[in-house]
Coordinates of C-alpha atoms in Angstrom, one line a residue:
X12 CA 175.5 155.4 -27.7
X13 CA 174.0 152.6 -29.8
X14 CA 172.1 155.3 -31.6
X15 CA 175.0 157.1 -32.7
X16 CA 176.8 153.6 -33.8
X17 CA 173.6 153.0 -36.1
X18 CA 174.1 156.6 -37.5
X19 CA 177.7 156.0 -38.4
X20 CA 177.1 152.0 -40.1
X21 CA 174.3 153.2 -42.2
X22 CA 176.3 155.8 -44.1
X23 CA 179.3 153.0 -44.4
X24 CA 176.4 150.3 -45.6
X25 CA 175.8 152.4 -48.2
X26 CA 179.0 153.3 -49.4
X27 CA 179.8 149.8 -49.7
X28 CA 176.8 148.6 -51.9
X29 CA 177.6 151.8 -54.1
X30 CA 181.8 150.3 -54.4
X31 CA 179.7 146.8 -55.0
X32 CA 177.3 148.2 -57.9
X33 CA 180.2 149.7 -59.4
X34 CA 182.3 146.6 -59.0
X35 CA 179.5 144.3 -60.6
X36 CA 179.1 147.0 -63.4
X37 CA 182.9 147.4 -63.8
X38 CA 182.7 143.6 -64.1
X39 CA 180.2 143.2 -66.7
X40 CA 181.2 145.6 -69.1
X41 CA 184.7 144.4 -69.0
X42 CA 183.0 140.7 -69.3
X43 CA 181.4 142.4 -72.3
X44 CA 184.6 143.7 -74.0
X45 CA 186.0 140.8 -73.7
X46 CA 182.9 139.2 -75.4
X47 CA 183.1 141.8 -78.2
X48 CA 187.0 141.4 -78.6
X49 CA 186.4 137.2 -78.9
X50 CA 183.9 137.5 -81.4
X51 CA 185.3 140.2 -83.8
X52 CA 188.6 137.7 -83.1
X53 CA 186.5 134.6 -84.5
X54 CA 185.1 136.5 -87.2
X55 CA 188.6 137.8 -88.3
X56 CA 189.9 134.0 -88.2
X57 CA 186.7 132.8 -90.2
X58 CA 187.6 136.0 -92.8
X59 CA 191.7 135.0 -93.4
X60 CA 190.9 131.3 -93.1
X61 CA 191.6 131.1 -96.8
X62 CA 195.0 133.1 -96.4
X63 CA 198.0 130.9 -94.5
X64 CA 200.5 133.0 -92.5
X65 CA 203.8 132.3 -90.1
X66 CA 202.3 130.6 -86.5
X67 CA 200.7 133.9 -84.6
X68 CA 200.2 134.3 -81.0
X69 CA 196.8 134.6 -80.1
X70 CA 197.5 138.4 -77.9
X71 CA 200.7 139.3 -79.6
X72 CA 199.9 138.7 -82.9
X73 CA 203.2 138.5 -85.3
X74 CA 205.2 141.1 -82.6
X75 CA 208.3 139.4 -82.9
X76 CA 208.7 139.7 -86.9
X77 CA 208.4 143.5 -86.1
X78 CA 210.4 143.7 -82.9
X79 CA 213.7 141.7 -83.6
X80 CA 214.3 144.6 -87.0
X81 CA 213.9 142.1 -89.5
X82 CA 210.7 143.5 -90.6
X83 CA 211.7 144.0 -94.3
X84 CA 213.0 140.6 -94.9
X85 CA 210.2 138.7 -93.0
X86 CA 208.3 140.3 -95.4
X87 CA 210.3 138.9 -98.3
X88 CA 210.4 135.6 -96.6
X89 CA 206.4 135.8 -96.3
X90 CA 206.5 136.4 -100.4
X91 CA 208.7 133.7 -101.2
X92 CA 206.6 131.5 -99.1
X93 CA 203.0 131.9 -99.0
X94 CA 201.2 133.1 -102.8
X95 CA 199.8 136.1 -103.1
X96 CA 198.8 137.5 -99.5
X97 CA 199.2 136.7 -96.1
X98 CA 197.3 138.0 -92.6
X99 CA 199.7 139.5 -90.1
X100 CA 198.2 140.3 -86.8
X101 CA 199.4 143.1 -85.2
X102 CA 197.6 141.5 -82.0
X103 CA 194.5 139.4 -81.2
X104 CA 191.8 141.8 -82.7
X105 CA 193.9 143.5 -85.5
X106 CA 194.9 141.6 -88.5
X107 CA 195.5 143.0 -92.0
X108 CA 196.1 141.1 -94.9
X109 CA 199.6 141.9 -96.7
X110 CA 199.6 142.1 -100.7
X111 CA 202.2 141.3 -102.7
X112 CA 201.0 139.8 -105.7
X113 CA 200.5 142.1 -109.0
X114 CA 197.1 140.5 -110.1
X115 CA 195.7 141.5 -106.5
X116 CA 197.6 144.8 -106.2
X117 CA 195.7 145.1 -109.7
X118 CA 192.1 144.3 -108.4
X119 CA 192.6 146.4 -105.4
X120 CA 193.6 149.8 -107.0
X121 CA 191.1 149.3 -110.0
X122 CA 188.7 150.0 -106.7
X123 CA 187.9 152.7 -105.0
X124 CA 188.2 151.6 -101.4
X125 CA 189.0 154.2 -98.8
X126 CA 192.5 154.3 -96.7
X127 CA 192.1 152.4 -93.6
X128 CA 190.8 155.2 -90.7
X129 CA 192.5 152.6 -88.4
X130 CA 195.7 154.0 -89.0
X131 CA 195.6 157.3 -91.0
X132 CA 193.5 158.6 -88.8
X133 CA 196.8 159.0 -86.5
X134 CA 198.2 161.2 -89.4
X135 CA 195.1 163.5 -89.0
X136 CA 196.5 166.0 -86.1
X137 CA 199.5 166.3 -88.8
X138 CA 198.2 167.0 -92.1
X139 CA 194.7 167.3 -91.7
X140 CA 191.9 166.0 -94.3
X141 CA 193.9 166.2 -97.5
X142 CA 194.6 164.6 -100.8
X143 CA 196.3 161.7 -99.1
X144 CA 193.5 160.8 -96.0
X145 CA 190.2 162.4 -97.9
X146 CA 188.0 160.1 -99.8
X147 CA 184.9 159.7 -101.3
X148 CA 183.4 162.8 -103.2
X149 CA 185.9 165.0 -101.0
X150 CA 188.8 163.2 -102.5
X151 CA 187.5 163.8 -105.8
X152 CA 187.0 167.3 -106.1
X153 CA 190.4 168.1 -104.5
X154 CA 192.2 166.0 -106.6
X155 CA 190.5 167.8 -110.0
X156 CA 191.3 170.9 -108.4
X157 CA 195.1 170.3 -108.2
X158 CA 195.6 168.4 -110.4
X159 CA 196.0 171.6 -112.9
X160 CA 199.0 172.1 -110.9
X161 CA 201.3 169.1 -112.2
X162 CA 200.5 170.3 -115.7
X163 CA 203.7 169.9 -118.0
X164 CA 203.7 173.0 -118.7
X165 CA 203.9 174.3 -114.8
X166 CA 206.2 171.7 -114.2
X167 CA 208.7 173.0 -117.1
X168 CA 210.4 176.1 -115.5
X169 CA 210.8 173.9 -112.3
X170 CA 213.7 172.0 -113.7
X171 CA 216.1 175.2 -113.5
X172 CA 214.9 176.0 -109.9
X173 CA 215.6 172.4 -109.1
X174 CA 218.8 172.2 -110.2
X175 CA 219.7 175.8 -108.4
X176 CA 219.0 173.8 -105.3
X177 CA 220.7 170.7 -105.7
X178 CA 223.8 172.8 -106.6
X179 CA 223.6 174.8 -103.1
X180 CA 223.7 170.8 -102.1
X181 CA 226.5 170.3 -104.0
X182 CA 228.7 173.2 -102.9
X183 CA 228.1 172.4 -99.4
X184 CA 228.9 168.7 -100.1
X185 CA 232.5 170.2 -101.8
X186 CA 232.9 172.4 -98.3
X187 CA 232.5 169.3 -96.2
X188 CA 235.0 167.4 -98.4
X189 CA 238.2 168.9 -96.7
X190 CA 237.0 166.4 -93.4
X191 CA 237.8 163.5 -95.3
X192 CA 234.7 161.3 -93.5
X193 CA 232.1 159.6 -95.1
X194 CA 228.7 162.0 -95.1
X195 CA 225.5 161.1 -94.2
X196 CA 223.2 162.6 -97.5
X197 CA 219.7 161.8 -96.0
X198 CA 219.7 165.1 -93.9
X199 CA 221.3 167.3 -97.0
X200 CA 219.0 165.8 -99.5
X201 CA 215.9 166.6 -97.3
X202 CA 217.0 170.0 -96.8
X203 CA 217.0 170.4 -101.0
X204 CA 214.1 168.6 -101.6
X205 CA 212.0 171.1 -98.9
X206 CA 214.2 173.6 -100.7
X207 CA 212.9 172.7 -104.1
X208 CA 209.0 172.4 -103.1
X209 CA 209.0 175.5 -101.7
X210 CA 210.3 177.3 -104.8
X211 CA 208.7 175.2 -107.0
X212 CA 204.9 175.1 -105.7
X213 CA 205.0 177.3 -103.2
X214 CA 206.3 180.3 -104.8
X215 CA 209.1 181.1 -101.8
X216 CA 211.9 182.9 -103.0
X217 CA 215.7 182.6 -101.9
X218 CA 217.5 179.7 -100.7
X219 CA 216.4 177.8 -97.5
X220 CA 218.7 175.0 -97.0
X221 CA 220.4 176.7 -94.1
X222 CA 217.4 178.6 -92.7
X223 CA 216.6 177.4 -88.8
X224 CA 213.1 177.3 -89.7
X225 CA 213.2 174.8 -92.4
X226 CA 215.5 172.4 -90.2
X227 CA 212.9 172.6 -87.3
X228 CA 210.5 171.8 -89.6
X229 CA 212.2 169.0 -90.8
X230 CA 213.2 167.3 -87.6
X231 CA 209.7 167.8 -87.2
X232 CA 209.1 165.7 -90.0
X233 CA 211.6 163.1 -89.1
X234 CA 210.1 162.7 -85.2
X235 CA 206.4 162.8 -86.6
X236 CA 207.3 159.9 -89.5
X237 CA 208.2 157.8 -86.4
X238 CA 205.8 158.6 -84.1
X239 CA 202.9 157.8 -86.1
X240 CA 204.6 154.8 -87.3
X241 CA 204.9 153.7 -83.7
X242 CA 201.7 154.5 -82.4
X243 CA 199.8 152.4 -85.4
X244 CA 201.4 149.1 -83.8
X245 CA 200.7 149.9 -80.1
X246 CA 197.6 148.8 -78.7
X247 CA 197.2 150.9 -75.6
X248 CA 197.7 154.0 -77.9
X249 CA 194.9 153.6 -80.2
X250 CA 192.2 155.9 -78.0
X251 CA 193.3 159.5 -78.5
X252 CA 192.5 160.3 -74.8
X253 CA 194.7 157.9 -73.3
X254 CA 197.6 158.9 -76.0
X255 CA 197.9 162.0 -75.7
X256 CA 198.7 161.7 -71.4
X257 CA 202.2 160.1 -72.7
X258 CA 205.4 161.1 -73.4
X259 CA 204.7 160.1 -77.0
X260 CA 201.7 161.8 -77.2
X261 CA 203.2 165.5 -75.9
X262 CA 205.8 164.8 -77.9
X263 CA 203.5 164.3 -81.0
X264 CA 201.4 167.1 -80.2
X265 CA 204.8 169.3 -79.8
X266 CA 205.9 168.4 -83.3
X267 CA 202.8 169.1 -84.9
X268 CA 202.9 172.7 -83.7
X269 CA 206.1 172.8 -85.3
X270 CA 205.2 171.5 -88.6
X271 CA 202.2 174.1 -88.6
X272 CA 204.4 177.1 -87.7
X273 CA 206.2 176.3 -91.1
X274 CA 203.5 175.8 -93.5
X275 CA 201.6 178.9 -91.3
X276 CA 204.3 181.2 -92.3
X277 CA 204.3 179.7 -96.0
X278 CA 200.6 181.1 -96.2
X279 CA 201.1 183.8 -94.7
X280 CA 203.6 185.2 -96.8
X281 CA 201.9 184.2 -100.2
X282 CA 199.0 185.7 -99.2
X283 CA 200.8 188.7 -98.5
X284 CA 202.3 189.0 -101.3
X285 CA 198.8 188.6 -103.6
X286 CA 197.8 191.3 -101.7
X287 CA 201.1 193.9 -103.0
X288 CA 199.6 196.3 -106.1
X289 CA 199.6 194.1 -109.4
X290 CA 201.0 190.9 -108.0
X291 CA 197.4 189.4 -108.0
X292 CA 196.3 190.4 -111.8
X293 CA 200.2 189.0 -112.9
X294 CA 199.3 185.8 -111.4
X295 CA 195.7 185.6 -112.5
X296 CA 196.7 186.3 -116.1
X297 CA 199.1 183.0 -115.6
X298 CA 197.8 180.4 -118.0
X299 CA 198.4 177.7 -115.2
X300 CA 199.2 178.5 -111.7
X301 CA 201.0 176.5 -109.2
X302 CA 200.2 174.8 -106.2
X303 CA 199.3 177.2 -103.3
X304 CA 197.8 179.4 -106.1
X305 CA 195.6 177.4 -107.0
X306 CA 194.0 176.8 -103.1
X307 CA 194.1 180.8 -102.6
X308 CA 192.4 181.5 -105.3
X309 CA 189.8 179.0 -104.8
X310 CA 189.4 179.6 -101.7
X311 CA 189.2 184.0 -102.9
X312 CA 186.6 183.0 -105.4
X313 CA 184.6 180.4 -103.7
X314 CA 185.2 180.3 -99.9
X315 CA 182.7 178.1 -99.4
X316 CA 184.3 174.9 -101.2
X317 CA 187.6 175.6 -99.4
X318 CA 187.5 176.1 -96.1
X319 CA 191.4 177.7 -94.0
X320 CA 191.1 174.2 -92.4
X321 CA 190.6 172.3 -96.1
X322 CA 193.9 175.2 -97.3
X323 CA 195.9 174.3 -94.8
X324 CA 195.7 170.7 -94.9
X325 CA 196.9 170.5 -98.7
X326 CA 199.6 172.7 -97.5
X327 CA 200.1 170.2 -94.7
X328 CA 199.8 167.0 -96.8
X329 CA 202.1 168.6 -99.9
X330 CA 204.8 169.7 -98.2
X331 CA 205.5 167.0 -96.5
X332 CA 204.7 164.5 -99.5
X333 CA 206.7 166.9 -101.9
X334 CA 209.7 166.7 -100.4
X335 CA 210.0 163.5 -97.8
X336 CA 209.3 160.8 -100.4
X337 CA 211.6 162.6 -102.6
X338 CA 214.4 162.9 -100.2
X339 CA 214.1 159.3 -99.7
X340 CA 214.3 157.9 -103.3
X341 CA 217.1 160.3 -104.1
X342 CA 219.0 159.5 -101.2
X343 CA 218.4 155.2 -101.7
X344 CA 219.5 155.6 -105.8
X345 CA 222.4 157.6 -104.8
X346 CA 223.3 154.4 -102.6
X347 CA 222.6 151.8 -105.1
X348 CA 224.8 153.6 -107.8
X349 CA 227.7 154.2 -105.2
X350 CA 227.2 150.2 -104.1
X351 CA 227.3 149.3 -108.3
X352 CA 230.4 151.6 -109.4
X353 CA 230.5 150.1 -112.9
X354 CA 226.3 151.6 -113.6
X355 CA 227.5 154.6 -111.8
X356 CA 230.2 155.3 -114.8
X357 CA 227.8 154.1 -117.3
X358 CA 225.1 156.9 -115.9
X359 CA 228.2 159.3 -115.9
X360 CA 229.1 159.1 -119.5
X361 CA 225.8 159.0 -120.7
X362 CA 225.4 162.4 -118.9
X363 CA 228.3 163.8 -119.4
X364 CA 228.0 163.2 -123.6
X365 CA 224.3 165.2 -123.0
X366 CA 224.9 168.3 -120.2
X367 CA 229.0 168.5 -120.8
X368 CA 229.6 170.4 -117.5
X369 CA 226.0 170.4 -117.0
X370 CA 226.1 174.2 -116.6
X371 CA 222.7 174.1 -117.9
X372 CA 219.9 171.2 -117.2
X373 CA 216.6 171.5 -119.2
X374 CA 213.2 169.7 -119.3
X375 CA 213.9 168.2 -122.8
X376 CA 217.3 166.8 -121.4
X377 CA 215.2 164.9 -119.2
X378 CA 213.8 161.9 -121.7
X379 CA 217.3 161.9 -123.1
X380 CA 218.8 159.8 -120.2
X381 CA 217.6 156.5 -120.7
X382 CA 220.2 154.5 -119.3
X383 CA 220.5 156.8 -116.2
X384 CA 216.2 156.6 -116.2
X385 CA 217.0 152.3 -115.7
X386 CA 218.8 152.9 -112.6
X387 CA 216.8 155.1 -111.3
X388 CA 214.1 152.7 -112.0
X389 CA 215.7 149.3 -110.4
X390 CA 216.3 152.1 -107.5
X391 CA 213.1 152.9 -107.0
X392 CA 212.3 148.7 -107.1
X393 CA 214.7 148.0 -104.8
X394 CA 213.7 150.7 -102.2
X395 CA 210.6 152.3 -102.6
X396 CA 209.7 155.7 -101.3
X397 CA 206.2 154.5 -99.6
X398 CA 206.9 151.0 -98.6
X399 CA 203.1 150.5 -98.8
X400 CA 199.6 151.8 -98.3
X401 CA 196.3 150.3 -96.6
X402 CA 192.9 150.5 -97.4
X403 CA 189.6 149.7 -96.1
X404 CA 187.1 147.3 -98.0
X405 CA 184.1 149.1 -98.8
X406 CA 182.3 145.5 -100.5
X407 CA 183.3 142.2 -100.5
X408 CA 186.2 140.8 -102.8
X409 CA 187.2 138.4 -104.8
X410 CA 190.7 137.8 -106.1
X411 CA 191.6 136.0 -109.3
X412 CA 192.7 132.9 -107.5
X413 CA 188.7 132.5 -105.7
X414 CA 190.0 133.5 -102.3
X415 CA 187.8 136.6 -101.0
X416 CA 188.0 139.0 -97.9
X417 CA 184.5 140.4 -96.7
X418 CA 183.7 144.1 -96.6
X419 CA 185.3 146.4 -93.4
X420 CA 188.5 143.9 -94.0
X421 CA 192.0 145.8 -93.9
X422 CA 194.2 145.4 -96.5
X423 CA 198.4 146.0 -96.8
X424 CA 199.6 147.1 -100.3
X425 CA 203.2 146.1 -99.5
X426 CA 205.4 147.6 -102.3
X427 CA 208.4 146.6 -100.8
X428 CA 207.6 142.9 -100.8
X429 CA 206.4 143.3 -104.6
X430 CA 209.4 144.6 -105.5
X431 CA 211.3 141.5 -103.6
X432 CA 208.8 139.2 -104.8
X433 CA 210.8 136.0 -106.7
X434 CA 207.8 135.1 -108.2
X435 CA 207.7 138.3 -109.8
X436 CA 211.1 139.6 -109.7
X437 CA 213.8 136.9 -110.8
X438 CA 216.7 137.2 -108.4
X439 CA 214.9 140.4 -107.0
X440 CA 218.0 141.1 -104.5
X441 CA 220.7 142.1 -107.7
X442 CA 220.7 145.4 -109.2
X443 CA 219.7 145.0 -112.6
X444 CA 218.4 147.9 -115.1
X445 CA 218.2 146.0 -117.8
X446 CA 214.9 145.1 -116.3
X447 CA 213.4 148.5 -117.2
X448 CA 214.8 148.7 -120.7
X449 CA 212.8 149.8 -123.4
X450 CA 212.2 146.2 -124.5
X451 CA 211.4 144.6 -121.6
X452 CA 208.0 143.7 -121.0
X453 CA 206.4 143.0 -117.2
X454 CA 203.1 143.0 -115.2
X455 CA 200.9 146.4 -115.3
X456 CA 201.3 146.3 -111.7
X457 CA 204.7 145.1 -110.6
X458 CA 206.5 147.8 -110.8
X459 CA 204.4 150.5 -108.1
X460 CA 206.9 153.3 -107.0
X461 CA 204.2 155.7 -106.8
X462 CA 201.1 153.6 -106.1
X463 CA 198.3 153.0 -109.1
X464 CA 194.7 153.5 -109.9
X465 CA 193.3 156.3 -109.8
X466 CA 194.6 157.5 -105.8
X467 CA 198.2 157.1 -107.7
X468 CA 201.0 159.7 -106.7
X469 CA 199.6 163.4 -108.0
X470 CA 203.2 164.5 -108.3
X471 CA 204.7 161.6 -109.6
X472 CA 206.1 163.0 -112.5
X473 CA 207.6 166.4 -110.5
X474 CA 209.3 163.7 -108.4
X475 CA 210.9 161.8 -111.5
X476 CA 212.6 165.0 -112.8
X477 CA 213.6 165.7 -109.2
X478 CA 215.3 162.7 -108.9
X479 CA 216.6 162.8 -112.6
X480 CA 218.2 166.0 -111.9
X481 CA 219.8 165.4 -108.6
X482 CA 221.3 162.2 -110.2
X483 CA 222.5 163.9 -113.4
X484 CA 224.4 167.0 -111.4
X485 CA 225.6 165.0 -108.4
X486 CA 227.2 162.4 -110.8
X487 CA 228.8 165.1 -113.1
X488 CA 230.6 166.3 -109.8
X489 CA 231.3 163.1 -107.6
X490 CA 232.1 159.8 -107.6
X491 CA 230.6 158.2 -105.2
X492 CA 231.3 155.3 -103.0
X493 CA 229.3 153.2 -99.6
X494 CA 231.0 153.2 -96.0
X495 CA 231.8 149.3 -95.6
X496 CA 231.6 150.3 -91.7
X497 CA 228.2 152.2 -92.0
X498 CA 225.9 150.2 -94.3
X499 CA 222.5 151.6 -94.1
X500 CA 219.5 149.4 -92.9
X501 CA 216.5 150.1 -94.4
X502 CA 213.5 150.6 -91.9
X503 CA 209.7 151.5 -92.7
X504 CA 208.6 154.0 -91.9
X505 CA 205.7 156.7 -93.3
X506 CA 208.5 156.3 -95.6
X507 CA 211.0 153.9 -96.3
X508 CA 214.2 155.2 -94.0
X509 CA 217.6 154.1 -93.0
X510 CA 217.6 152.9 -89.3
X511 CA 221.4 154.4 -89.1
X512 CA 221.4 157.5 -92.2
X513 CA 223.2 156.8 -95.2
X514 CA 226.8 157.7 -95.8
X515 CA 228.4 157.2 -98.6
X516 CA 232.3 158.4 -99.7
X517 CA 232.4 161.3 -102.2
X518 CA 235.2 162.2 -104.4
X519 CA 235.3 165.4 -106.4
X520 CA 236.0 164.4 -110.3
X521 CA 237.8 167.2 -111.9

């Protein structure tokens, strides 16, 4: 009997100096995270020490200024307040340091700093290793590649495909009329922007404003914009393996298969097309080629410098940058001017005396809008496409003031608190074009719709004569006007958003 007892403890001993190991292992590594975590804390504190911010809590960081949706005007409260830059930790071990100051936006983009892998990386599964997450020599070579494709010369015959598709916006806007409710534009104006990519550097044919695929891919779009967003801030989803066992994650993963099915078929298609007898010499004997061209036939003549993965990610990163940032500064001008009726009229006339009906839109009609060019302008300052970008310092810096940040330090290019900056911007809340009249003078870098330096916005001058065009028709047609009981509240987001759309009043002008 005794000898059978013995057999049965041993076995149980054993077990239970295995579950004690593994508890005193468990317990020093987590002793040793939290080791790790402490110091890279203190060494974060001794990095910002120069920099004062709002009172942080030592887990939660600045939560609450991003929690309570205030997040835009804290930010214009941190500008007012504290000169140049300020740390806001996201919690204990995370801390950036928001810019807002021109002379430091200045020494920041004259560098060549990579984006922050800290948070792009969650834009990866999207849009791959692009123009807008490459860097180094990688980032270089793509970008003189395409770069071809925003020559003026491509971009010329785009203004009359732009304006077909902001007149299929139009038409539907007139249909919708006879409900006699204020329309929400963000959701139209994304659906003509996508519209106008794919015509313009994607070489897709027809109209696609109403076509199912286009709308999945834009809600797509719309769910990935906040997803991303979401998962930067949250510290349990930072380790891909734990995120993608949650809702979000699944979620995440789902809308990235959608987003891929789009720009899949966009490929496809083009490359089917090449293939049709003569279709490839008439494009080769192009003197410039457009967008996806330019990738398939780099890719045709030298497949080893761009890989399907490489092709598809500039696919990826361009469609959604072509139209999304687009959609959003047409969509936030079209408010201002409806919110400042008497700029609206001005804009109007001076339109009306160059177009007439405006049967007919061309690119040397473009520069002769300068009134109209102002508002867009104080638009575009008031609510910036890309509220802001990070990077990673590669070296130590210095700013002009003597305060420095050591290498590996994150850094938050906060357009939208330059833009709101006082110190800056004098009474940076009123709409005010004269700002950008040909006279005026300001900083080199106060004034950065588009970014600067030399990772500036590619298509930044597609995107002006985008949003010139869809200002100069829609204004020749309607007279617009805000909902008092719907004012739109702007959110960041991969770009800057409306928490609640934006619906305005239209009237049709005879």
């Amino acid at each position: 009997m005794s000898v059978s007892v013995l057999s049965i403890t041993r076995p149980l001993g054993g077990i239970s100096g295995i579950l004690q190991g593994a508890s005193l292992l468990g317990l020093a590594l987590l002793l040793l995270k939290a080791a790790q975590l402490y110091l890279r804390r203190q060494w974060l504190l001794k990095a910002v020490q120069e920099f004062p911010s709002p009172p942080s809590h030592w887990l939660f960081g600045h939560k609450l200024e991003l929690q309570n949706g205030q997040e835009l005007q804290e930010l214009q409260k941190r500008a007012e307040k504290y000169p140049c830059a300020s740390p806001r930790w996201l919690w204990g071990s995370k801390v950036s340091l928001i810019v807002y100051d021109p002379d430091y936006m200045k020494v920041i983009l004259g560098r060549s700093d990579p984006k922050s892998d800290a948070s792009y990386r969650f834009m990866a599964p999207w849009i791959g290793y692009g123009l807008l997450l490459l860097n180094g020599q990688a980032w270089f070579q793509h970008r003189r590649m395409l770069t071809p494709a925003f020559h003026y010369d491509i971009l010329k015959p785009y203004v009359g495909l732009m304006a077909d598709s902001v007149r299929v916006m139009l038409d539907k806007w007139e249909e919708l009329l006879s409900q006699n409710s204020p329309l929400e534009i963000f959701g139209h104006i994304s659906s003509m922007t996508l519209d106008t990519i794919m015509k313009c550097a994607f070489s897709y044919q027809g109209n696609h404003q109403a076509d199912r695929y286009s709308q999945s891919y834009l809600q797509a779009i719309r769910d990935l914009n906040n997803l991303v967003f979401s998962r930067i801030r949250n510290a349990f989803y930072q380790k891909d393996i734990i995120y993608r066992l949650t809702p979000e994650g699944r979620w995440n993963h789902r809308a990235c298969q959608l987003a891929h099915q789009h720009t899949d078929r966009v490929i496809k298609l083009r490359k089917a097309q090449l293939q049709e007898e003569g279709e490839l010499e008439k494009v080769r004997s192009k003197r410039h080629l457009d967008f996806l061209d330019i990738l398939l036939f780099a890719q045709r003549e030298n497949g080893n410098s761009l890989s399907d993965k490489d092709l598809h990610a500039e696919v990826d990163t361009f469609m959604f940058e072509g139209h999304d940032t687009t959609a959003s500064g047409i969509s936030w001008i079209l408010y201002a001017l409806a919110t400042h009726p008497e700029h609206q009229q001005r804009c109007r006339e001076e339109i009306q005396s160059l177009l007439g009906d405006g049967a007919s839109i061309t690119w040397d009609h473009l520069d002769q809008m300068p009134y109209t060019t102002m508002c867009i302008k104080e638009a575009l300052r008031l609510y910036p496409p890309v509220p802001g970008v990070g990077r990673e310092l590669s070296k130590p810096i210095t700013f002009p003031d003597g305060r420095s940040l050591p290498k590996g330090f994150l850094v938050l290019l906060s357009f939208y608190a330059l833009h709101h900056n006082p110190k800056v911007w004098p009474n940076p809340e009123v709409f005010d074009p004269s700002r950008f009249a040909p006279d005026s003078s300001r900083h080199s870098h106060a004034f950065l719709p588009f970014s600067g330096g030399s990772r500036n916005c590619i298509g930044k001058q597609l995107a002006m004569n985008e949003m010139k065009v869809a200002v100069a028709l829609t204004l020749l047609r309607f007279e617009l006007a805000p909902d008092p009981l719907k004012v739109p509240v702007p959110t960041p987001r991969i770009v800057l958003m409306s928490k609640n759309g934006i619906h305005l009043h239209l009237r049709k002008l005879l």
